[in-house]
Every structure is written in C-alpha cells, then in structure tokens.
C-alpha cells in the first residue's frame, strides 16, 4: 500500500537532548512537509521540501532541522534549542502529477519532554 | 499571506441534527480549499476539497461544503450528524501558485455529538 510511515509513534526526550523523527513515503511525491500540532492552535508548518536536497523554513522553524537526501525520506530533528518541543508532529506529502492534487498525512509522532 | 479562521472552537449538536462548521479564508488568488477530520491521536483524513468549478462540493461520510467567493467562506455541512462524527475538524487553504504549495490550517473546531 502506498502511504506515509512516521516513527516512532511515541517519543520521550530528556531536557537538552536532540531527537529525530522519521518520515518515509512510497507515494513517489516530490514535496514533503512537517507540521506541529498543539491544542487550540491547529497545525503549524515547521519545514518543507519541494525536491531532493532542498528545503525551506516554515512558520516555526526555530529549534528544528531537516534533511532531504532521498526522495522517500524527510527526517525532522528536534534540537535542544527548541524550548517547548512537547507536541504532536505530522508529516505530509503533496501529489500534483495528476488531477488529484492532494496532501497525504502520516499518523503522527507524539513527542514528550520528560 | 494566506490565513484561515475557524471562529467556533467547540460545537455540540444532538445526533440526527444538522451541522454547519464555519471557515473563512484570506488569500489573494483563487484558493485551493480543504476540510480534514482528525480523531484523537490520529493523522488527518481528507473530507473534501475545492479547486474550481461547481461551488458546492460533496465529500465522504455525507459531508458537503460550499465555496462563496464573495464571503471568503468555505463552510462544511452535514444534514444529519452521527455519533461517530465526533472529532476535530480543520479547514485549510493551499497556495498552488507559488510558495511551495504550503497548506495553511485553521485552529480547528471540536465537534461533540450528544446522543
């Protein structure tokens, strides 16, 4: 089945640690996105990538980093500079090659600082 | 910059009653508009989308939405709500003419269904 795999589903981070969230897709989509979700704030864009080896900051990129070395993968690193990382993180892809322009979302990773 | 407003944070309806969730957007060009639904701890499921053409669009689970350019609105409706519709609903707008096709979300409306 084509889709997006986010792992792990739950992640716990100690203060001062960096952690990496995985996002893998087999949809052959060029564009990939990372969103952060907090209660009452909707989803906010962290980073996005339109092609391999290229990515841009979204609205709340501070304290995060990404890479796009392969079309299938777009990992997100939450660094120690992110002061409030506890949130639900969603990865998405965009398919635009046919009339069914649309975004596909993964099932998310819940990150908790302990 | 594009933006989306969902003025209702929480809505409670009785099962079998009709539902309307409001969405207003701000975008300079013709918008691509979406409604998503999210169950607790899950990803987002697409209910419906509007790109162009007929301003009344039908989606899954009996939902529909109407695009009104004059009011910059894209309200979601359902004639008869089922208890399983209880979830959080998000309206979103995309910018296909540039800017990386970024999808901008509203803050969501939490729907509670009373039996």
mmCIF file of C-alpha atoms in Angstrom:
data_model
loop_
_atom_site.group_PDB
_atom_site.id
_atom_site.type_symbol
_atom_site.label_atom_id
_atom_site.label_comp_id
_atom_site.label_asym_id
_atom_site.label_seq_id
_atom_site.Cartn_x
_atom_site.Cartn_y
_atom_site.Cartn_z
ATOM 1 C CA UNK A 1 0.000 0.000 0.000
ATOM 2 C CA UNK A 2 1.247 3.469 -0.799
ATOM 3 C CA UNK A 3 1.482 5.789 2.108
ATOM 4 C CA UNK A 4 3.491 7.615 4.722
ATOM 5 C CA UNK A 5 5.167 5.957 7.687
ATOM 6 C CA UNK A 6 6.041 8.031 10.712
ATOM 7 C CA UNK A 7 8.093 6.533 13.510
ATOM 8 C CA UNK A 8 8.120 6.199 16.362
ATOM 9 C CA UNK A 9 4.514 6.747 17.348
ATOM 10 C CA UNK A 10 5.559 7.937 20.811
ATOM 11 C CA UNK A 11 8.877 9.527 21.721
ATOM 12 C CA UNK A 12 10.232 10.786 25.009
ATOM 13 C CA UNK A 13 13.050 13.278 25.219
ATOM 14 C CA UNK A 14 15.107 14.432 28.148
ATOM 15 C CA UNK A 15 15.972 18.065 28.558
ATOM 16 C CA UNK A 16 18.945 19.017 26.386
ATOM 17 C CA UNK A 17 18.684 16.066 24.033
ATOM 18 C CA UNK A 18 18.277 16.085 20.283
ATOM 19 C CA UNK A 19 15.779 13.631 18.839
ATOM 20 C CA UNK A 20 14.966 12.680 15.263
ATOM 21 C CA UNK A 21 11.508 11.867 13.948
ATOM 22 C CA UNK A 22 11.298 9.673 10.889
ATOM 23 C CA UNK A 23 9.033 10.200 7.885
ATOM 24 C CA UNK A 24 9.168 7.771 4.955
ATOM 25 C CA UNK A 25 6.899 7.736 1.911
ATOM 26 C CA UNK A 26 6.397 5.392 -1.020
ATOM 27 C CA UNK A 27 3.986 7.614 -2.916
ATOM 28 C CA UNK A 28 6.688 8.987 -5.221
ATOM 29 C CA UNK A 29 5.670 12.518 -4.222
ATOM 30 C CA UNK A 30 8.203 15.303 -4.628
ATOM 31 C CA UNK A 31 7.024 17.639 -1.876
ATOM 32 C CA UNK A 32 7.131 16.796 1.820
ATOM 33 C CA UNK A 33 6.105 18.819 4.878
ATOM 34 C CA UNK A 34 6.444 18.782 8.645
ATOM 35 C CA UNK A 35 3.711 20.218 10.856
ATOM 36 C CA UNK A 36 3.474 20.682 14.581
ATOM 37 C CA UNK A 37 0.112 20.424 16.326
ATOM 38 C CA UNK A 38 -0.706 21.919 19.705
ATOM 39 C CA UNK A 39 -4.158 22.014 21.299
ATOM 40 C CA UNK A 40 -6.124 25.056 20.165
ATOM 41 C CA UNK A 41 -3.502 26.144 17.632
ATOM 42 C CA UNK A 42 -4.186 23.941 14.671
ATOM 43 C CA UNK A 43 -1.253 22.732 12.600
ATOM 44 C CA UNK A 44 1.732 24.962 12.020
ATOM 45 C CA UNK A 45 4.332 24.440 9.306
ATOM 46 C CA UNK A 46 7.882 23.737 10.500
ATOM 47 C CA UNK A 47 9.789 22.899 7.306
ATOM 48 C CA UNK A 48 9.013 21.795 3.794
ATOM 49 C CA UNK A 49 10.898 20.354 0.854
ATOM 50 C CA UNK A 50 9.848 20.514 -2.772
ATOM 51 C CA UNK A 51 12.699 18.423 -4.193
ATOM 52 C CA UNK A 52 15.617 16.328 -3.006
ATOM 53 C CA UNK A 53 18.486 18.274 -1.430
ATOM 54 C CA UNK A 54 16.366 21.376 -0.996
ATOM 55 C CA UNK A 55 14.161 22.563 1.851
ATOM 56 C CA UNK A 56 12.716 25.791 3.234
ATOM 57 C CA UNK A 57 11.738 27.077 6.637
ATOM 58 C CA UNK A 58 8.107 27.261 7.519
ATOM 59 C CA UNK A 59 6.456 29.460 10.109
ATOM 60 C CA UNK A 60 8.033 27.938 13.219
ATOM 61 C CA UNK A 61 11.430 26.533 12.154
ATOM 62 C CA UNK A 62 13.457 27.722 15.156
ATOM 63 C CA UNK A 63 14.855 24.794 17.116
ATOM 64 C CA UNK A 64 14.286 22.294 14.323
ATOM 65 C CA UNK A 65 16.385 20.941 11.450
ATOM 66 C CA UNK A 66 15.675 18.690 8.482
ATOM 67 C CA UNK A 67 17.417 16.928 5.631
ATOM 68 C CA UNK A 68 16.217 15.612 2.280
ATOM 69 C CA UNK A 69 18.869 13.290 0.924
ATOM 70 C CA UNK A 70 16.381 10.895 -0.638
ATOM 71 C CA UNK A 71 13.019 11.456 -2.234
ATOM 72 C CA UNK A 72 11.415 8.942 0.109
ATOM 73 C CA UNK A 73 12.696 10.360 3.384
ATOM 74 C CA UNK A 74 12.349 13.671 5.231
ATOM 75 C CA UNK A 75 13.538 13.305 8.847
ATOM 76 C CA UNK A 76 12.942 16.055 11.387
ATOM 77 C CA UNK A 77 15.403 16.699 14.225
ATOM 78 C CA UNK A 78 14.130 18.477 17.301
ATOM 79 C CA UNK A 79 17.176 20.123 18.816
ATOM 80 C CA UNK A 80 17.849 21.238 22.368
ATOM 81 C CA UNK A 81 17.256 24.798 21.146
ATOM 82 C CA UNK A 82 13.537 24.059 20.855
ATOM 83 C CA UNK A 83 12.308 25.199 24.263
ATOM 84 C CA UNK A 84 8.860 23.674 24.159
ATOM 85 C CA UNK A 85 9.030 20.543 21.999
ATOM 86 C CA UNK A 86 6.163 18.608 23.552
ATOM 87 C CA UNK A 87 3.628 18.328 20.723
ATOM 88 C CA UNK A 88 2.144 16.088 18.067
ATOM 89 C CA UNK A 89 4.156 16.078 14.840
ATOM 90 C CA UNK A 90 2.668 15.261 11.461
ATOM 91 C CA UNK A 91 4.445 14.604 8.193
ATOM 92 C CA UNK A 92 2.705 15.121 4.857
ATOM 93 C CA UNK A 93 3.372 14.767 1.140
ATOM 94 C CA UNK A 94 1.828 16.504 -1.817
ATOM 95 C CA UNK A 95 0.949 14.824 -5.072
ATOM 96 C CA UNK A 96 0.470 17.192 -8.033
ATOM 97 C CA UNK A 97 1.109 14.996 -11.030
ATOM 98 C CA UNK A 98 -2.491 14.342 -11.876
ATOM 99 C CA UNK A 99 -5.873 15.900 -11.334
ATOM 100 C CA UNK A 100 -5.972 14.561 -7.828
ATOM 101 C CA UNK A 101 -3.846 17.347 -6.325
ATOM 102 C CA UNK A 102 -3.814 16.482 -2.672
ATOM 103 C CA UNK A 103 -1.935 16.091 0.545
ATOM 104 C CA UNK A 104 -1.418 12.803 2.350
ATOM 105 C CA UNK A 105 -0.695 12.766 6.071
ATOM 106 C CA UNK A 106 1.114 10.273 8.232
ATOM 107 C CA UNK A 107 -0.322 9.048 11.522
ATOM 108 C CA UNK A 108 1.941 11.271 13.585
ATOM 109 C CA UNK A 109 4.557 11.138 16.336
ATOM 110 C CA UNK A 110 3.778 12.358 19.829
ATOM 111 C CA UNK A 111 6.872 13.843 21.440
ATOM 112 C CA UNK A 112 7.000 14.406 25.182
ATOM 113 C CA UNK A 113 9.770 16.040 27.178
ATOM 114 C CA UNK A 114 10.443 14.233 30.449
ATOM 115 C CA UNK B 1 -0.041 35.820 3.433
ATOM 116 C CA UNK B 2 -2.788 33.275 3.404
ATOM 117 C CA UNK B 3 -4.759 32.592 6.578
ATOM 118 C CA UNK B 4 -7.753 30.583 7.738
ATOM 119 C CA UNK B 5 -10.215 31.393 10.507
ATOM 120 C CA UNK B 6 -12.474 28.877 12.178
ATOM 121 C CA UNK B 7 -14.489 31.006 14.605
ATOM 122 C CA UNK B 8 -16.023 28.138 16.557
ATOM 123 C CA UNK B 9 -13.624 26.324 18.880
ATOM 124 C CA UNK B 10 -16.239 23.888 20.183
ATOM 125 C CA UNK B 11 -19.636 22.878 18.821
ATOM 126 C CA UNK B 12 -22.127 20.481 20.372
ATOM 127 C CA UNK B 13 -25.005 19.024 18.382
ATOM 128 C CA UNK B 14 -27.528 16.288 19.019
ATOM 129 C CA UNK B 15 -27.334 13.138 16.968
ATOM 130 C CA UNK B 16 -29.557 13.485 13.917
ATOM 131 C CA UNK B 17 -29.382 17.268 13.911
ATOM 132 C CA UNK B 18 -27.842 19.257 11.088
ATOM 133 C CA UNK B 19 -24.318 20.658 11.308
ATOM 134 C CA UNK B 20 -22.514 23.632 9.872
ATOM 135 C CA UNK B 21 -18.862 24.394 10.635
ATOM 136 C CA UNK B 22 -17.651 27.799 9.585
ATOM 137 C CA UNK B 23 -14.446 28.621 7.741
ATOM 138 C CA UNK B 24 -13.213 31.929 6.400
ATOM 139 C CA UNK B 25 -10.003 32.328 4.447
ATOM 140 C CA UNK B 26 -7.740 35.095 3.291
ATOM 141 C CA UNK B 27 -5.878 34.518 0.067
ATOM 142 C CA UNK B 28 -5.069 36.768 -2.868
ATOM 143 C CA UNK B 29 -5.720 34.378 -5.719
ATOM 144 C CA UNK B 30 -8.086 31.507 -6.351
ATOM 145 C CA UNK B 31 -7.662 29.292 -3.338
ATOM 146 C CA UNK B 32 -7.421 25.554 -3.066
ATOM 147 C CA UNK B 33 -9.602 24.738 -0.048
ATOM 148 C CA UNK B 34 -9.778 21.618 2.077
ATOM 149 C CA UNK B 35 -11.633 20.167 5.037
ATOM 150 C CA UNK B 36 -9.948 17.495 7.159
ATOM 151 C CA UNK B 37 -11.145 15.464 10.127
ATOM 152 C CA UNK B 38 -8.958 14.147 12.929
ATOM 153 C CA UNK B 39 -9.744 11.579 15.603
ATOM 154 C CA UNK B 40 -7.706 11.756 18.838
ATOM 155 C CA UNK B 41 -4.083 10.739 18.349
ATOM 156 C CA UNK B 42 -4.538 10.131 14.649
ATOM 157 C CA UNK B 43 -3.480 11.759 11.407
ATOM 158 C CA UNK B 44 -5.744 13.817 9.202
ATOM 159 C CA UNK B 45 -8.346 12.396 6.860
ATOM 160 C CA UNK B 46 -9.495 14.420 3.874
ATOM 161 C CA UNK B 47 -13.248 15.042 3.802
ATOM 162 C CA UNK B 48 -13.426 17.141 0.654
ATOM 163 C CA UNK B 49 -11.604 19.735 -1.418
ATOM 164 C CA UNK B 50 -12.393 22.600 -3.772
ATOM 165 C CA UNK B 51 -10.215 23.809 -6.614
ATOM 166 C CA UNK B 52 -12.607 25.307 -9.146
ATOM 167 C CA UNK B 53 -15.931 24.759 -10.847
ATOM 168 C CA UNK B 54 -19.120 23.892 -9.009
ATOM 169 C CA UNK B 55 -19.078 25.770 -5.736
ATOM 170 C CA UNK B 56 -20.914 23.017 -3.859
ATOM 171 C CA UNK B 57 -18.634 20.049 -3.321
ATOM 172 C CA UNK B 58 -19.523 16.651 -1.966
ATOM 173 C CA UNK B 59 -17.211 14.690 0.244
ATOM 174 C CA UNK B 60 -17.023 11.480 2.160
ATOM 175 C CA UNK B 61 -19.223 10.479 5.096
ATOM 176 C CA UNK B 62 -22.120 12.601 3.830
ATOM 177 C CA UNK B 63 -20.345 15.948 4.205
ATOM 178 C CA UNK B 64 -20.563 18.822 1.757
ATOM 179 C CA UNK B 65 -19.095 22.313 1.599
ATOM 180 C CA UNK B 66 -19.956 25.453 -0.294
ATOM 181 C CA UNK B 67 -17.397 27.910 -1.619
ATOM 182 C CA UNK B 68 -18.584 31.515 -1.506
ATOM 183 C CA UNK B 69 -16.021 33.840 -3.002
ATOM 184 C CA UNK B 70 -17.918 36.998 -2.041
ATOM 185 C CA UNK B 71 -17.816 35.985 1.619
ATOM 186 C CA UNK B 72 -14.385 34.275 1.504
ATOM 187 C CA UNK B 73 -16.029 31.294 3.121
ATOM 188 C CA UNK B 74 -15.954 27.531 2.750
ATOM 189 C CA UNK B 75 -18.412 26.196 5.332
ATOM 190 C CA UNK B 76 -18.791 22.482 5.971
ATOM 191 C CA UNK B 77 -22.269 20.989 6.340
ATOM 192 C CA UNK B 78 -23.934 17.706 7.120
ATOM 193 C CA UNK B 79 -27.721 17.236 7.144
ATOM 194 C CA UNK B 80 -27.805 14.628 9.914
ATOM 195 C CA UNK B 81 -24.935 14.078 12.328
ATOM 196 C CA UNK B 82 -23.984 10.630 13.603
ATOM 197 C CA UNK B 83 -22.309 9.951 16.937
ATOM 198 C CA UNK B 84 -19.222 8.755 15.035
ATOM 199 C CA UNK B 85 -18.751 12.250 13.594
ATOM 200 C CA UNK B 86 -17.431 13.476 16.933
ATOM 201 C CA UNK B 87 -13.865 14.617 16.146
ATOM 202 C CA UNK B 88 -11.845 17.721 15.389
ATOM 203 C CA UNK B 89 -12.331 19.394 12.029
ATOM 204 C CA UNK B 90 -9.800 21.544 10.238
ATOM 205 C CA UNK B 91 -10.241 23.888 7.317
ATOM 206 C CA UNK B 92 -7.138 24.595 5.225
ATOM 207 C CA UNK B 93 -6.041 26.660 2.235
ATOM 208 C CA UNK B 94 -3.192 25.921 -0.167
ATOM 209 C CA UNK B 95 -1.160 28.238 -2.333
ATOM 210 C CA UNK B 96 -0.532 26.440 -5.618
ATOM 211 C CA UNK B 97 0.750 29.491 -7.468
ATOM 212 C CA UNK B 98 3.990 29.565 -5.621
ATOM 213 C CA UNK B 99 5.316 29.472 -2.100
ATOM 214 C CA UNK B 100 5.880 25.761 -2.095
ATOM 215 C CA UNK B 101 2.235 24.727 -2.131
ATOM 216 C CA UNK B 102 2.112 25.328 1.581
ATOM 217 C CA UNK B 103 -1.061 24.240 3.347
ATOM 218 C CA UNK B 104 -2.264 26.665 5.999
ATOM 219 C CA UNK B 105 -4.700 25.438 8.636
ATOM 220 C CA UNK B 106 -7.322 27.000 10.827
ATOM 221 C CA UNK B 107 -7.210 26.339 14.548
ATOM 222 C CA UNK B 108 -9.859 23.655 14.311
ATOM 223 C CA UNK B 109 -13.384 23.051 15.600
ATOM 224 C CA UNK B 110 -14.015 20.311 18.137
ATOM 225 C CA UNK B 111 -17.339 18.627 17.478
ATOM 226 C CA UNK B 112 -19.208 16.882 20.266
ATOM 227 C CA UNK B 113 -22.289 14.811 19.482
ATOM 228 C CA UNK B 114 -24.915 14.275 22.151
ATOM 229 C CA UNK B 115 -26.882 11.061 21.990
#
